[in-house]
Short mmCIF file of C-alpha atoms in Angstrom, two decimals:
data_model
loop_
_atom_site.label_atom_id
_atom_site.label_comp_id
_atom_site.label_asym_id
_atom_site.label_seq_id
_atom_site.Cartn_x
_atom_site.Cartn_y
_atom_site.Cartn_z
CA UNK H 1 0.00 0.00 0.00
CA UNK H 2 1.70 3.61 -1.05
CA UNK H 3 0.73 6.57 0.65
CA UNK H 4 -1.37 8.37 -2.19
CA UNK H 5 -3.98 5.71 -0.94
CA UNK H 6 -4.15 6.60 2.50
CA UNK H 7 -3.25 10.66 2.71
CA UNK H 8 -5.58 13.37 3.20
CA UNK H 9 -5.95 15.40 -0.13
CA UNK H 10 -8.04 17.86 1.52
CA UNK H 11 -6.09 19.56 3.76
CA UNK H 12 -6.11 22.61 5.78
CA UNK H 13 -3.51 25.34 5.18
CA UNK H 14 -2.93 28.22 6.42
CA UNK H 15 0.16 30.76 5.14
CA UNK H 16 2.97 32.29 7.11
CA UNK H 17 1.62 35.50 7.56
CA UNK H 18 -1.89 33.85 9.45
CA UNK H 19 -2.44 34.71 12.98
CA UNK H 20 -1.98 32.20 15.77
CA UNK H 21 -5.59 33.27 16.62
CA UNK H 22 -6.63 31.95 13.21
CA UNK H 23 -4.88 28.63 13.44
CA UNK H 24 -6.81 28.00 16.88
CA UNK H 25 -10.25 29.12 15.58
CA UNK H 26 -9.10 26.39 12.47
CA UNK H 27 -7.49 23.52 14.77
CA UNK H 28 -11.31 23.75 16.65
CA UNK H 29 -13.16 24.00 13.77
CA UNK H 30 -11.63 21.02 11.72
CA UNK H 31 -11.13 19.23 15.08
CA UNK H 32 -7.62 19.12 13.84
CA UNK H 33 -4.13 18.99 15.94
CA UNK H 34 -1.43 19.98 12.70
CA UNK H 35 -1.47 22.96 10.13
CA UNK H 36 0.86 22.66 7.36
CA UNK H 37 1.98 26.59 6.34
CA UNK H 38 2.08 27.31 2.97
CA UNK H 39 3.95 29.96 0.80
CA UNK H 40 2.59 30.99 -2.42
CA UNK H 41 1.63 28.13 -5.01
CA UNK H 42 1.69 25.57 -2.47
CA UNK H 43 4.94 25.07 -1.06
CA UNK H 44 5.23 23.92 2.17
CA UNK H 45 6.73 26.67 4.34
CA UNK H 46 6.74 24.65 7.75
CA UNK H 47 3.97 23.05 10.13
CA UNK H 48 2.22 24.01 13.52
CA UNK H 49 0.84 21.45 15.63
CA UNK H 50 -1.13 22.12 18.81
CA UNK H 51 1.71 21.79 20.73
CA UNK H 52 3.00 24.74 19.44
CA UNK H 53 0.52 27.18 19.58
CA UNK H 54 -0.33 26.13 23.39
CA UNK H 55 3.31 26.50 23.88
CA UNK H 56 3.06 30.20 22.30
CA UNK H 57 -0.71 30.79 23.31
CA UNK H 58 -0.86 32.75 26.89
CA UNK H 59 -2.68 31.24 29.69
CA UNK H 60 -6.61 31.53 30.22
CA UNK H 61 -5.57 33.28 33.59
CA UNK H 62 -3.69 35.61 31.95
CA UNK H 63 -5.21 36.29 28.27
CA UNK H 64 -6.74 40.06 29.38
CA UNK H 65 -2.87 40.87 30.11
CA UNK H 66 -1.40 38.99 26.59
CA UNK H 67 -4.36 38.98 23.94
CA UNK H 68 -0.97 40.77 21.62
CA UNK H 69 0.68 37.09 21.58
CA UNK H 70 -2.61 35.55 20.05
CA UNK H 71 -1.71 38.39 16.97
CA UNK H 72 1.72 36.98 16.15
CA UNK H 73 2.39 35.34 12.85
CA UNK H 74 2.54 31.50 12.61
CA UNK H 75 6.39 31.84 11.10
CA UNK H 76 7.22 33.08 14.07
CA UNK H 77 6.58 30.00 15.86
CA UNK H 78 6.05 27.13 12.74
CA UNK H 79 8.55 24.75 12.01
CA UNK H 80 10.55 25.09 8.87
CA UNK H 81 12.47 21.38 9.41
CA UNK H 82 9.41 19.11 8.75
CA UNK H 83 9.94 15.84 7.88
CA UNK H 84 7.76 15.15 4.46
CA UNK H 85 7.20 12.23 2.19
CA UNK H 86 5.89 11.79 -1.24
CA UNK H 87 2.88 9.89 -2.60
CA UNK H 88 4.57 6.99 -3.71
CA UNK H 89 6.19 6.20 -0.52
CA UNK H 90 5.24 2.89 0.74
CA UNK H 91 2.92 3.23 4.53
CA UNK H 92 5.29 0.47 6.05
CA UNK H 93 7.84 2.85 5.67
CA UNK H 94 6.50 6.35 6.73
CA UNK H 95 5.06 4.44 9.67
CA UNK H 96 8.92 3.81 10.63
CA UNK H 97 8.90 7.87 10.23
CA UNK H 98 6.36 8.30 12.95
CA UNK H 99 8.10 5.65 15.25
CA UNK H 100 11.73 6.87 14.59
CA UNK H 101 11.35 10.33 14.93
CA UNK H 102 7.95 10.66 17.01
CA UNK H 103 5.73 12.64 14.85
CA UNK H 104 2.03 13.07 14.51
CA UNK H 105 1.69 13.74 11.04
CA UNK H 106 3.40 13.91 7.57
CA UNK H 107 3.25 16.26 5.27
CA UNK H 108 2.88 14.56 1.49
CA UNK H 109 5.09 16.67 -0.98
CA UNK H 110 4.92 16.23 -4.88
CA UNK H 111 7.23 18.10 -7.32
CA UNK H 112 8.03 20.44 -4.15
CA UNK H 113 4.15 21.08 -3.60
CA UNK H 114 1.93 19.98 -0.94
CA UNK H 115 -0.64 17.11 -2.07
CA UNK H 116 -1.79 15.69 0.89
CA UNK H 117 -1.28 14.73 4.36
CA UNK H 118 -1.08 11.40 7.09
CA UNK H 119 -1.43 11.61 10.20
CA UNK H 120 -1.50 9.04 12.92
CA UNK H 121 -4.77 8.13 13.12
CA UNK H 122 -4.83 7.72 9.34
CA UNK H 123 -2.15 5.11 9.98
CA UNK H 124 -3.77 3.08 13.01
CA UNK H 125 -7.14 3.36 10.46
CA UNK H 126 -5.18 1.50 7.80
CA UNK H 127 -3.74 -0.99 10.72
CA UNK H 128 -6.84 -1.98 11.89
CA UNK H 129 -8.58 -2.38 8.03
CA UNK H 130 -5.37 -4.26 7.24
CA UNK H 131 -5.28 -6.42 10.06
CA UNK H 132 -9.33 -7.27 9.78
CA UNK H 133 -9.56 -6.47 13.40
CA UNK H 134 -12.46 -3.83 12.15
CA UNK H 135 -14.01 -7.39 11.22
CA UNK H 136 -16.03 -10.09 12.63
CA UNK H 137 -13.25 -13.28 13.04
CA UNK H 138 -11.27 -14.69 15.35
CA UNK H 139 -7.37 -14.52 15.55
CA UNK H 140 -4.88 -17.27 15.63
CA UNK H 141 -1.02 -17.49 16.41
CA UNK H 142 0.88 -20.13 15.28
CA UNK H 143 4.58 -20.99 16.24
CA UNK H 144 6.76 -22.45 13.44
CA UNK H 145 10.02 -22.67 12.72
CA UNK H 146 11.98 -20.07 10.81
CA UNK H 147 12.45 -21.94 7.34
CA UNK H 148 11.04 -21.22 4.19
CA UNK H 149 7.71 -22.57 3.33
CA UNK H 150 5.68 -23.13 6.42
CA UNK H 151 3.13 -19.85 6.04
CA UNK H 152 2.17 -21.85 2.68
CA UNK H 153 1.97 -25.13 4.70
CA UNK H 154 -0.24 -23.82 7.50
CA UNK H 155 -2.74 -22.08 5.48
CA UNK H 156 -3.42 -25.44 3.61
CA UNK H 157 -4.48 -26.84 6.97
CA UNK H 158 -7.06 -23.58 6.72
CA UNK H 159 -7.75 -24.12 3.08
CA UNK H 160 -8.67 -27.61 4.09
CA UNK H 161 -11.02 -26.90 6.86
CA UNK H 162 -12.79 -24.27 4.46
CA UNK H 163 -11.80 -20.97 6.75
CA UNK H 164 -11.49 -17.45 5.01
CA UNK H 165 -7.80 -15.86 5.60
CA UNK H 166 -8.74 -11.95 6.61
CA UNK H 167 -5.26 -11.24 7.56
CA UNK H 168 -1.74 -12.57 7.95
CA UNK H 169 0.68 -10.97 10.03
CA UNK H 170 4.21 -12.53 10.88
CA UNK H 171 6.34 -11.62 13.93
CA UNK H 172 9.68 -12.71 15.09
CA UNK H 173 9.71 -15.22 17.88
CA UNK H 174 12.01 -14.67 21.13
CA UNK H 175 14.22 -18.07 19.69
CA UNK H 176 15.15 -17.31 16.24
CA UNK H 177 14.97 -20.83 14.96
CA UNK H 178 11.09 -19.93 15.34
CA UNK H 179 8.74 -17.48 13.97
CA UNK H 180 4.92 -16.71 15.01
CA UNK H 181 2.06 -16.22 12.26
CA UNK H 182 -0.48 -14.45 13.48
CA UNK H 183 -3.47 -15.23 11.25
CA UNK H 184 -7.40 -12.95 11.28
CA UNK H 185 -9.80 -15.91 9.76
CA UNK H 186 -13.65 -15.32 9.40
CA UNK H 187 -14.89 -17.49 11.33
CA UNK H 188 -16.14 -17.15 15.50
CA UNK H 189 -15.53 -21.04 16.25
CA UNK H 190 -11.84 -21.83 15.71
CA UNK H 191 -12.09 -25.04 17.54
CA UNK H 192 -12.06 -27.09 15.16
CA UNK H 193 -9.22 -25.06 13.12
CA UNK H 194 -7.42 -25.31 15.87
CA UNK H 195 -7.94 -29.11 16.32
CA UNK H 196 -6.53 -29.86 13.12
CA UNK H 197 -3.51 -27.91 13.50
CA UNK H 198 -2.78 -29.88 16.23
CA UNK H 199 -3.14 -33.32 14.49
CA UNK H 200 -0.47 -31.71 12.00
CA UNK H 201 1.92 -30.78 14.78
CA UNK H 202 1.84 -27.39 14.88
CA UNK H 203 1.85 -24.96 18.09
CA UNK H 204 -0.85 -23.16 18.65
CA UNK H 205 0.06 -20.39 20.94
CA UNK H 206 -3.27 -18.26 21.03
CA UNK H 207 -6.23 -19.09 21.34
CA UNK H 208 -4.77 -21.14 24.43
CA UNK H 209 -7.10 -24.02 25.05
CA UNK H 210 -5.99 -26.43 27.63
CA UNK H 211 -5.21 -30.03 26.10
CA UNK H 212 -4.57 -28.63 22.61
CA UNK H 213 -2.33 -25.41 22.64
CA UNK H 214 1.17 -25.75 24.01
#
């Protein structure tokens, strides 16, 4: 999946030269927490988040005393050093973005222009509808070992017992001669899925049933 399927295209802008009065009445109307700042035909200028403008806002007790800091221009407190990616960027990778350098969102440039926009929520949205978890199903980990192969060997047990895949997810097990597939299957009853996979040997680790899962 590439970001241009995922990204806002609809954003919210506001240019340098906007008050930080305007970006609040705009961060509350949109029920927004990012701004991206724009300069003439587009280009990204820098980004305000909520953060920032409570940083630079003054405080309710005090507002009579400082309404002057609610007049100051957003490039006097935006960030110019945004981190941006590009509509053909694959999600698994931005979403390292977001880990690595703890963002919130990601501005989407194209040919030096701002297209579009991902934020974190967009990404757990895509997680979950990935995952099937938005889905009626149940969800089953498996314990193989590391070796070519075996994710086409377990889902012929499922192809067997006539259960829909939703989702397959692989993880890395503690021992590295092992690995753990984590499979989303439409169906509510995996008992008997789970039954058979133990008459071909495999570890079930979740659900764990007593007598059947190891």
């Amino acid at each position: 999946m590439i970001v241009e399927q995922i990204m806002k295209k609809d954003i919210v802008t506001l240019t340098p030269d906007a008050t930080i009065a305007e970006a609040i009445k705009k961060m509350a109307e949109y029920r927004i927490r990012h701004i991206p700042i724009v300069a003439e035909n587009d280009l990204l200028a820098g980004i305000v988040s909520d953060r920032d403008i409570k940083d630079a806002s003054p405080s309710i007790f005090h507002l009579s005393e400082n309404k002057e800091a609610l007049n100051k221009p957003l490039k006097s407190i935006m960030k110019t050093d945004a981190i941006t990616g590009h509509p053909l960027d694959f999600v698994e990778e931005i979403s390292s973005i977001f880990y690595e350098h703890k963002i919130g969102c990601l501005p989407i440039i194209k040919h030096g222009k701002l297209v579009g926009i991902v934020t974190e929520t967009d990404l757990l949205h895509t997680f979950v509808q990935l995952t099937g978890a938005n889905q009626p199903g149940s969800q089953i980990e498996v314990k193989v070992p590391n070796v070519a192969g075996m994710l086409s060997e377990v889902s012929d047990v499922f192809r067997k017992s006539k259960v829909n895949i939703a989702s397959v997810l692989v993880y890395p097990d503690k021992d590295e001669r092992f690995k753990v597939l984590v499979f989303r299957v439409q169906t509510m009853n995996p008992m008997a899925l789970i039954e058979e996979l133990d008459k071909e040997g495999y570890t079930v680790l979740w659900p764990n049933i007593p007598g059947i899962s190891s």
